[in-house]
C-alpha cells in the first residue's frame, strides 16, 4: 500500500512539474489530468475511496474538461504556444521560483520538527462519509448548494455575449478598449 | 503742595488739545497753546523755586500724591510727585529752557505743514520729562523714561516722509530700548532686594539691607547709558540730528539725554554702595568724552559736531558722577543745558538762512551778515570751550576736572583723559566757530530773486530773544559757584547738597590755583591750535592734513570710531541673515516637512499598487514567508 | 492496512502547493494561472484528506468535497470572466489588466 502511495505521489509531482512548464495549453491540461488521477490514487492509498472517485469524476472529469472546452472555444493553439514561449523567459521564473522554494523549505522544516505522525490506514468508506455529510455537516451541504447555484447563475450571466443589431454601415468595434480603424464587417458570428 | 501737579499737567493738556483738535485749530492759535503751556509751567516752577529757596520745606521736598495707580499683592504704586533740591534744578531747566525753545520754534516751524503735531509731541515730551524728574517712585520714573523715549522717536522722525529720518528714529528707539530693558531688569532686581519702589524708602533702606546686589546699579547704569548716549550705546545721537533743530536743542542737548545723569544722581546711594558701579560710571564717562571729542574734531555737518559735543559733555557728567562729584555733575548739567541749547538753536538759524546747508565748509563769513546769531553763538562756544572766568562752562568744567584728579575715587588716568578732552573740546569749538563765521562766505544768505526770503535771514524777535537770553545765561550762570581758591561762593552746591552727598577728596591735595592755570593753558592751546590750522592755514599744515595717514585717521574718526560699522557686522548682518533664511518660516518647514515626507512615502508605497496580480501574490507570499520564518526561528 | 509517516503526505501536499504557486507567479496567461490555482486547491484537499485519514474520520473527506464544489463554482465563474476579458482586450495577458490601481 505504501508503495502505491509513493509511486502515485511521485507521478503526481512529476506531472505537476510538467503542467507548469508546458507552452501549449492543451498539453498542460492533459498533464494536469494525469496529476489529478495520480492524486486520486494517493487518496485510495490513504483509505479514502470515496474522494478518490470524486476526484476522478468531478475534478478530472468535469473541471478539466470545462477547461478544455474553454480553450477549444477560444481557439488557443499554436499561437498561444508561441506566445508562451516568448513570455516564459528565465528572468521571469527564477525569482518567484526561488521564493516559493524557500517557502517549501520552511514548510518542510516545520513539518519535520513536530513529533512523528503515524498514519494507520483504514478505509473510511462512502457510507461513513455520507452519514457524516447528512448528519453533522448538513448545513455545509446546503451552503454548498447555494454556492453552486451562485456559480451557475453568475457564469451564465457573465458569459453572455451581448448581441447588438446594428446596420452594417454603423458597425463599430464593440470593444471599448482598442481603437481599430473601422472596417465595415458583417455582424459577428462568434457566439 | 497742590501746585506740583500743574507742572506736568499743563503740557499734557496742551498735548491732548493739539493732538486731538490740532488740525481744526487756526494756525495762529496753535503756537500760543503749545508754547503757552510750557511758559505757564515755567512760571509756576519759578514761583516754587523761590518758595523752596526762601523757606525750605521740613523734610527737604514738596510732595503730592495724586492717586493710587495699581495694587498687586504687597506692591502698591501711586502717582506721587516729589520736588526736592535735585529735581528742582532739573524742573527749572526743563521748563525754562523748554519755554524758550518753544517760543523759538513758534517762529522756526511756522512754514511747516505739521505745525500742530510738532507742538503736541513737544508738549508730550516736556510732560514725560517732568514726570521723570518729579517721580516719587521708580515705576512712575520708568513711565516718564519710556515717555521721553517715545517722544524722541516721534520727534526725530518728525519729517517721516524721508526714509532716512524714520531710520534714524528707529535706530534711536532700538538702542535706547536696550538700555531701557537693562534698566527694567535692574528695577525688578531692586524690588526683589528691597521690596519697595518709593525713592526715599529705597535711599533709606539700601545701606541697611543685609545683602547687596552689584548688578542693580550696573543695570541702572546701562539704562542711563542708553538714554544719555554713552559708550557703547552712543551711536544713535549723531543720527538723531535728522530731526528739526528745536528738537535737537530740547531733547538731545538739554533734557532727555540728561535723564541718565538724573537717574544716577537720584540713585546715588545705590551707586555709592558699589565701588564697581562707580568705577564703571567714571570709566565710561571718560572713554566716551574722549572718543566723542575726537569724532567731533573732523565732522563736517554742523549739527553732528554739536551732537558729538553733547555726547562728550555728558561723558564729563558721567565722569563726575563716577568719582563722586555729585554736585559738580549737576552743575555742569545746569550750564550745559544753556549753552548747548543755544548752540543748537543758533545752528538752526544758520542752516535755515543758508537754505538747509549743513556742511560747515560750505558756510563762512557769516560774522557780519548775521550779527546777532554770531554774538550769541560766540557766547555759547565760549561756554563750551570753557573760556576762563567769563563763561559759565569754565566754572562747571573746572570743577569736574578738579574732582577727576582729586576726588577720593578719582585718579590720574581719569584726570588726564578729562584734560585731553578739554583740549579737544576747545579745538573743535574754535574750529566750528572759525569755519562757520570767519573766512569768505561760500553760501550767501541772500535769496534768489522771485523766491520768498528764508525764514531766518532776518530772524524775528521770537527767535532772537531766546537766543539772547540763553547767550546771557551761558556767560553768567556760572557765577553762582566759584572755585574755592577764588571766591567763597558756592550757592549751587550748597543747594544741591541738601539731597546729594558732598564730594570726598583725597588727602594731600595739590594747589588748586596751579591746577586752574594748567587747565586754562590747555584750553587756550586748543583754541590756538585751531586758529593756526583753520584760520591761518599755512600750506605745510594743509599738506600734513592731506597726507595719507591723516586722511585715514580722519575717516576713522569721522565714522565715530567705526562703531556703526562694528554694530552692523555684529548685530545687523546676522539678524538680516537669519530673517532671510527664515523668510519661508523655518518652523513651518517642520510641518511642511512632515507633509512632504508623508507625500513621498505615499509615492513610494503606491508604487507597490501597480495593478499587477502576480505582484500582489508575491506580496502575500513574502508575508507568509516572514511569518513562518518568525515561527521557525523564535 | 499499512502505516507510514504522516509527514510524508503533508510534504507531498506542500510540494504540490508550491508547484502550483510557482505556476501562478510565473505564467502570464490567465488560463495557466487558473490552472495553477486548481493545482493549489487540489493539494490543499490532499492535506485535508490525509488529516482525516490519520484520525480515521470522514471529516477530511467531507472537507475535500466542499473544496471540490467550491473549485467547480470558481472555475465556471472564472472562465466566464476570462471570456469577457478576452473579448475586450483581445489577449489573455494578465499584465494587461492593470487598471485597478492608483
Tab-separated table of C-alpha atoms in Angstrom, chain C residues 2 4 7 19 42 75 85:
chain	number	residue	atom	x	y	z
C	2	UNK	CA	-0.326	-0.238	6.496
C	4	UNK	CA	3.513	5.230	7.135
C	7	UNK	CA	4.710	13.891	7.361
C	19	UNK	CA	4.441	23.984	-7.578
C	42	UNK	CA	-6.118	20.125	-5.072
C	75	UNK	CA	-13.736	27.696	-12.266
C	85	UNK	CA	-11.614	39.734	-20.783
